[in-house]
CSV table of C-alpha atoms in Angstrom, one decimal:
chain,number,residue,atom,x,y,z
A,1,UNK,CA,101.8,99.3,123.0
A,2,UNK,CA,100.3,100.4,120.1
A,3,UNK,CA,98.3,103.8,120.2
A,4,UNK,CA,95.6,102.6,118.2
A,5,UNK,CA,94.5,99.1,118.6
A,6,UNK,CA,91.5,98.8,115.9
A,7,UNK,CA,93.2,98.4,112.6
A,8,UNK,CA,91.9,96.4,109.5
A,9,UNK,CA,94.1,95.3,106.5
A,10,UNK,CA,92.8,94.8,103.2
A,11,UNK,CA,95.3,92.5,101.0
A,12,UNK,CA,97.7,90.0,102.4
A,13,UNK,CA,100.1,89.3,99.8
A,14,UNK,CA,104.0,89.3,100.3
A,15,UNK,CA,104.0,93.1,101.5
A,16,UNK,CA,100.6,93.0,103.5
A,17,UNK,CA,101.2,89.8,105.3
A,18,UNK,CA,104.6,91.3,106.4
A,19,UNK,CA,102.9,94.3,107.3
A,20,UNK,CA,100.4,92.4,109.1
A,21,UNK,CA,102.8,90.9,111.7
A,22,UNK,CA,104.9,93.7,112.2
A,23,UNK,CA,101.5,95.7,113.3
A,24,UNK,CA,100.4,92.4,115.7
A,25,UNK,CA,103.9,92.6,117.0
A,26,UNK,CA,103.8,96.0,118.1
A,27,UNK,CA,100.3,95.5,120.0
A,28,UNK,CA,97.7,96.8,117.1
A,29,UNK,CA,94.7,94.4,117.3
A,30,UNK,CA,94.1,93.5,113.7
A,31,UNK,CA,91.3,92.2,111.3
A,32,UNK,CA,92.7,90.9,107.9
A,33,UNK,CA,91.3,90.4,104.8
A,34,UNK,CA,92.2,88.5,101.3
A,35,UNK,CA,90.1,87.6,98.4
A,36,UNK,CA,92.2,84.4,98.7
A,37,UNK,CA,91.4,83.7,102.1
A,38,UNK,CA,93.9,80.9,102.3
A,39,UNK,CA,96.7,83.8,101.8
A,40,UNK,CA,95.6,85.2,104.9
A,41,UNK,CA,94.7,82.2,107.4
A,42,UNK,CA,98.5,82.0,108.2
A,43,UNK,CA,98.0,85.3,110.1
A,44,UNK,CA,95.4,83.8,112.6
A,45,UNK,CA,98.5,82.3,114.4
A,46,UNK,CA,100.2,85.6,114.8
A,47,UNK,CA,96.9,86.8,116.7
A,48,UNK,CA,95.2,88.5,113.5
A,49,UNK,CA,91.3,87.7,112.9
A,50,UNK,CA,90.9,86.5,109.4
A,51,UNK,CA,87.6,87.8,108.0
A,52,UNK,CA,85.6,86.5,105.2
A,53,UNK,CA,84.5,89.8,103.6
A,54,UNK,CA,85.9,93.1,103.3
A,55,UNK,CA,83.1,94.7,105.1
A,56,UNK,CA,83.3,92.3,107.9
A,57,UNK,CA,87.5,93.4,108.6
A,58,UNK,CA,86.6,97.2,108.2
A,59,UNK,CA,83.9,97.3,110.8
A,60,UNK,CA,84.9,99.0,113.6
A,61,UNK,CA,88.3,99.8,112.4
A,62,UNK,CA,90.0,103.2,113.3
A,63,UNK,CA,92.6,102.5,110.6
A,64,UNK,CA,92.1,100.9,107.1
A,65,UNK,CA,94.9,99.8,105.2
A,66,UNK,CA,94.6,98.8,101.4
A,67,UNK,CA,97.5,96.9,100.1
A,68,UNK,CA,96.3,95.0,96.8
A,69,UNK,CA,97.4,94.8,93.1
A,70,UNK,CA,96.4,98.1,91.7
A,71,UNK,CA,93.9,101.1,91.6
A,72,UNK,CA,90.9,99.2,90.0
A,73,UNK,CA,91.3,96.2,92.9
A,74,UNK,CA,91.2,99.0,95.6
A,75,UNK,CA,88.3,100.5,94.5
A,76,UNK,CA,86.6,97.7,94.1
A,77,UNK,CA,87.2,96.2,97.1
A,78,UNK,CA,86.6,99.3,99.1
A,79,UNK,CA,83.1,99.3,97.4
A,80,UNK,CA,82.6,95.8,99.2
A,81,UNK,CA,83.9,97.2,102.4
A,82,UNK,CA,81.8,100.2,102.2
A,83,UNK,CA,79.0,98.7,104.4
A,84,UNK,CA,81.5,98.4,107.6
A,85,UNK,CA,83.6,101.6,107.1
A,86,UNK,CA,82.8,103.6,109.7
A,87,UNK,CA,82.8,107.7,109.9
A,88,UNK,CA,86.1,109.6,110.4
A,89,UNK,CA,88.5,106.3,110.3
A,90,UNK,CA,91.5,106.9,108.7
A,91,UNK,CA,92.3,105.2,105.1
A,92,UNK,CA,95.7,104.5,104.8
A,93,UNK,CA,96.0,103.8,100.8
A,94,UNK,CA,99.4,102.0,100.4
A,95,UNK,CA,98.7,100.1,97.3
A,96,UNK,CA,101.1,101.6,94.3
A,97,UNK,CA,98.6,102.8,91.8
A,98,UNK,CA,98.4,105.3,89.1
A,99,UNK,CA,98.2,108.9,89.3
A,100,UNK,CA,94.8,109.1,88.0
A,101,UNK,CA,93.7,106.5,90.2
A,102,UNK,CA,94.5,108.6,93.4
A,103,UNK,CA,91.6,111.3,93.2
A,104,UNK,CA,88.9,108.7,92.3
A,105,UNK,CA,90.1,107.1,95.7
A,106,UNK,CA,90.1,110.2,97.6
A,107,UNK,CA,86.7,110.8,96.1
A,108,UNK,CA,85.6,107.5,97.0
A,109,UNK,CA,86.8,108.3,100.9
A,110,UNK,CA,85.2,111.8,101.1
A,111,UNK,CA,82.2,110.3,100.1
A,112,UNK,CA,82.1,108.0,103.3
A,113,UNK,CA,83.5,109.7,105.5
A,114,UNK,CA,86.9,108.6,105.8
A,115,UNK,CA,90.3,110.7,106.2
A,116,UNK,CA,92.3,109.6,103.0
A,117,UNK,CA,95.8,109.2,103.0
A,118,UNK,CA,97.9,108.4,99.9
A,119,UNK,CA,100.6,106.1,101.5
A,120,UNK,CA,102.5,104.0,99.6
A,121,UNK,CA,105.7,101.9,101.0
A,122,UNK,CA,109.1,101.7,99.1
A,123,UNK,CA,110.5,98.3,99.8
A,124,UNK,CA,110.5,94.7,99.2
A,125,UNK,CA,109.8,91.4,101.3
A,126,UNK,CA,113.3,91.5,103.3
A,127,UNK,CA,112.7,95.0,104.7
A,128,UNK,CA,108.8,94.7,105.2
A,129,UNK,CA,109.3,91.8,107.0
A,130,UNK,CA,111.6,93.8,109.4
A,131,UNK,CA,109.4,96.5,109.9
A,132,UNK,CA,112.1,98.5,107.8
A,133,UNK,CA,110.2,100.1,104.8
A,134,UNK,CA,110.2,103.7,104.0
A,135,UNK,CA,106.5,105.0,104.1
A,136,UNK,CA,105.9,108.0,101.4
A,137,UNK,CA,102.5,109.7,102.6
A,138,UNK,CA,100.4,112.5,102.1
A,139,UNK,CA,97.3,113.4,104.2
A,140,UNK,CA,96.1,116.1,106.8
A,141,UNK,CA,98.0,116.1,110.5
A,142,UNK,CA,95.2,114.7,112.1
A,143,UNK,CA,96.0,111.4,110.1
A,144,UNK,CA,99.6,111.8,110.7
A,145,UNK,CA,99.3,111.7,114.6
A,146,UNK,CA,96.5,108.7,114.4
A,147,UNK,CA,99.1,106.7,111.8
A,148,UNK,CA,102.1,107.5,114.0
A,149,UNK,CA,101.8,104.0,115.5
A,150,UNK,CA,101.2,102.1,112.5
A,151,UNK,CA,104.3,103.8,110.5
A,152,UNK,CA,106.1,102.8,113.5
A,153,UNK,CA,105.4,99.5,113.3
A,154,UNK,CA,105.7,99.1,109.7
A,155,UNK,CA,108.8,101.1,108.7
A,156,UNK,CA,112.5,102.8,109.8
A,157,UNK,CA,110.9,106.2,108.9
A,158,UNK,CA,108.0,108.1,107.0
A,159,UNK,CA,108.5,110.7,104.1
A,160,UNK,CA,105.2,113.4,104.3
A,161,UNK,CA,105.1,114.7,100.9
A,162,UNK,CA,102.0,116.8,101.4
A,163,UNK,CA,98.7,117.4,103.5
A,164,UNK,CA,96.5,116.7,100.5
A,165,UNK,CA,96.4,113.1,99.7
A,166,UNK,CA,94.1,113.6,96.9
A,167,UNK,CA,97.0,115.4,94.9
A,168,UNK,CA,98.5,111.8,94.8
A,169,UNK,CA,102.0,113.5,95.7
A,170,UNK,CA,103.0,110.7,97.6
A,171,UNK,CA,102.0,108.4,94.7
A,172,UNK,CA,104.0,110.8,92.5
A,173,UNK,CA,107.4,110.2,94.9
A,174,UNK,CA,106.7,106.6,94.9
A,175,UNK,CA,106.8,106.0,90.9
A,176,UNK,CA,109.9,107.7,90.6
A,177,UNK,CA,111.5,105.8,93.1
A,178,UNK,CA,110.4,102.8,91.4
A,179,UNK,CA,111.6,103.7,88.3
A,180,UNK,CA,114.6,104.0,89.7
A,181,UNK,CA,114.4,100.3,91.4
A,182,UNK,CA,113.2,98.8,88.4
A,183,UNK,CA,116.2,100.7,86.0
A,184,UNK,CA,118.6,99.1,88.7
A,185,UNK,CA,116.7,95.4,88.4
A,186,UNK,CA,117.1,95.3,84.5
A,187,UNK,CA,120.5,96.6,84.7
A,188,UNK,CA,121.5,94.0,87.0
A,189,UNK,CA,119.6,91.3,85.0
A,190,UNK,CA,121.0,92.5,81.5
A,191,UNK,CA,124.7,92.4,82.9
A,192,UNK,CA,124.5,89.0,84.3
A,193,UNK,CA,123.4,87.9,80.8
A,194,UNK,CA,125.8,90.0,78.9
A,195,UNK,CA,128.7,88.4,80.9
A,196,UNK,CA,127.4,84.9,80.5
A,197,UNK,CA,126.8,85.6,76.8
A,198,UNK,CA,130.5,86.5,76.6
A,199,UNK,CA,132.1,83.8,78.8
A,200,UNK,CA,132.7,85.9,81.7
A,201,UNK,CA,131.9,84.7,85.3
A,202,UNK,CA,129.7,87.3,86.7
A,203,UNK,CA,130.7,87.0,89.9
A,204,UNK,CA,134.2,88.8,88.5
A,205,UNK,CA,131.4,91.5,87.5
A,206,UNK,CA,130.8,91.7,91.0
A,207,UNK,CA,134.1,91.6,92.2
A,208,UNK,CA,135.4,94.1,90.0
A,209,UNK,CA,133.0,97.0,90.7
A,210,UNK,CA,132.8,96.4,94.5
A,211,UNK,CA,133.2,99.2,96.6
A,212,UNK,CA,133.7,101.9,94.0
A,213,UNK,CA,130.9,104.6,92.8
A,214,UNK,CA,129.4,101.9,90.8
A,215,UNK,CA,128.8,99.3,93.3
A,216,UNK,CA,125.5,98.7,95.5
A,217,UNK,CA,123.8,96.2,97.8
A,218,UNK,CA,120.8,96.2,95.4
A,219,UNK,CA,123.1,95.2,92.5
A,220,UNK,CA,124.5,92.1,94.5
A,221,UNK,CA,121.1,91.0,95.9
A,222,UNK,CA,119.5,90.9,92.4
A,223,UNK,CA,122.6,89.4,90.7
A,224,UNK,CA,122.6,86.8,93.4
A,225,UNK,CA,118.9,85.9,92.9
A,226,UNK,CA,120.2,84.8,89.1
A,227,UNK,CA,123.5,83.3,89.6
A,228,UNK,CA,121.7,80.9,92.1
A,229,UNK,CA,119.0,80.5,90.0
A,230,UNK,CA,116.4,81.2,93.3
A,231,UNK,CA,113.7,83.5,91.9
A,232,UNK,CA,111.7,83.2,95.3
A,233,UNK,CA,109.8,86.3,95.0
A,234,UNK,CA,110.7,89.4,96.7
A,235,UNK,CA,108.6,91.3,95.1
A,236,UNK,CA,106.8,89.6,92.3
A,237,UNK,CA,107.8,90.1,88.5
A,238,UNK,CA,103.7,90.9,87.6
A,239,UNK,CA,103.7,93.4,90.3
A,240,UNK,CA,106.7,95.5,88.7
A,241,UNK,CA,105.4,95.0,85.1
A,242,UNK,CA,102.2,96.9,86.7
A,243,UNK,CA,104.6,99.5,88.0
A,244,UNK,CA,106.4,99.7,84.7
A,245,UNK,CA,103.2,100.6,83.0
A,246,UNK,CA,101.7,103.4,85.8
A,247,UNK,CA,105.2,104.9,85.3
A,248,UNK,CA,105.2,105.3,81.8
A,249,UNK,CA,101.6,106.4,81.8
A,250,UNK,CA,102.1,109.2,84.4
A,251,UNK,CA,105.3,110.4,82.1
A,252,UNK,CA,102.8,110.3,79.0
A,253,UNK,CA,100.5,112.5,80.7
A,254,UNK,CA,103.4,115.1,81.5
A,255,UNK,CA,104.7,115.0,78.0
A,256,UNK,CA,108.3,113.0,79.4
A,257,UNK,CA,109.7,110.2,77.3
A,258,UNK,CA,110.8,106.9,79.2
A,259,UNK,CA,112.6,105.1,76.5
A,260,UNK,CA,114.5,103.0,79.1
A,261,UNK,CA,111.2,102.3,81.1
A,262,UNK,CA,109.0,101.2,77.9
A,263,UNK,CA,111.8,98.6,76.9
A,264,UNK,CA,111.5,97.3,80.6
A,265,UNK,CA,108.3,96.7,80.0
A,266,UNK,CA,108.7,94.8,77.3
A,267,UNK,CA,111.4,93.0,79.0
A,268,UNK,CA,109.0,92.1,81.8
A,269,UNK,CA,106.5,91.1,79.0
A,270,UNK,CA,108.5,88.9,77.8
A,271,UNK,CA,109.5,87.3,80.7
A,272,UNK,CA,106.0,86.8,81.8
A,273,UNK,CA,104.9,85.3,78.8
A,274,UNK,CA,107.7,82.5,79.2
A,275,UNK,CA,106.3,81.6,82.5
A,276,UNK,CA,108.2,83.9,85.1
A,277,UNK,CA,105.3,86.3,86.2
A,278,UNK,CA,104.8,84.7,89.5
A,279,UNK,CA,108.7,84.8,90.1
A,280,UNK,CA,110.9,87.5,91.7
A,281,UNK,CA,111.3,90.6,89.2
A,282,UNK,CA,115.1,89.6,88.6
A,283,UNK,CA,113.3,87.4,86.6
A,284,UNK,CA,113.6,90.0,84.0
A,285,UNK,CA,117.0,88.2,83.2
A,286,UNK,CA,115.0,85.5,81.1
A,287,UNK,CA,113.9,88.3,78.5
A,288,UNK,CA,117.5,88.3,77.4
A,289,UNK,CA,117.4,85.1,75.6
A,290,UNK,CA,115.5,83.8,72.8
A,291,UNK,CA,114.3,80.4,74.5
């Protein structure tokens, strides 16, 4: 049974819905809200209380989790939730946001008496559904204790990056990890595209590197999606494009050039423009072709 039973989760997309089901499975009482209510409705069958407003969802919650699109969407939602927020509630902010967004969100939390935790998660649909995400977090010790049952429910491990969420320590680490993930995705997509362009069986490419230092499970997963023409989203291309832009902006602010990531932003733009924005980010593959 969970240590904390009053949890509110705002945002029930691919990741949020999976997190919600694992919270319910481990005994957390859960209220959920999503701007498009239809996306939250299926969670009622799992035991969640689906709310019409963000304020209703957070009323009486010990822990509030946000899993939304970006920083502005998160701040807007929390402003809507403000009438229901309780003093001393822990706010686990799990949306991937920009480094500059975090201080603004932390300031909102302080204004409303919340214990703010910068807490993005690393992983896509499958690990989220299995409760095997990696939680990256920064916040005070009291919040760590309060969140123990939540982190146990949604993840395989928790990496504490600092004791002050307002510094964006967790978000900074998450952006570094995401940059590597995006590079692998583009590399897989371009390699499969190149194989097809050169008349090489893409499976021969995978078989050739299998078991060597260049091999990895993620390559097979994304290449397999492309080869099977199955772009059911594990992590949507539009979300990946947003993260790539956040990475470039964070790097620019510190004087770091991100040539590969910037090229990836353009690949995502072209793929989205051709109608693949809501598909898996492996659909960056389509940016390799003119039509």
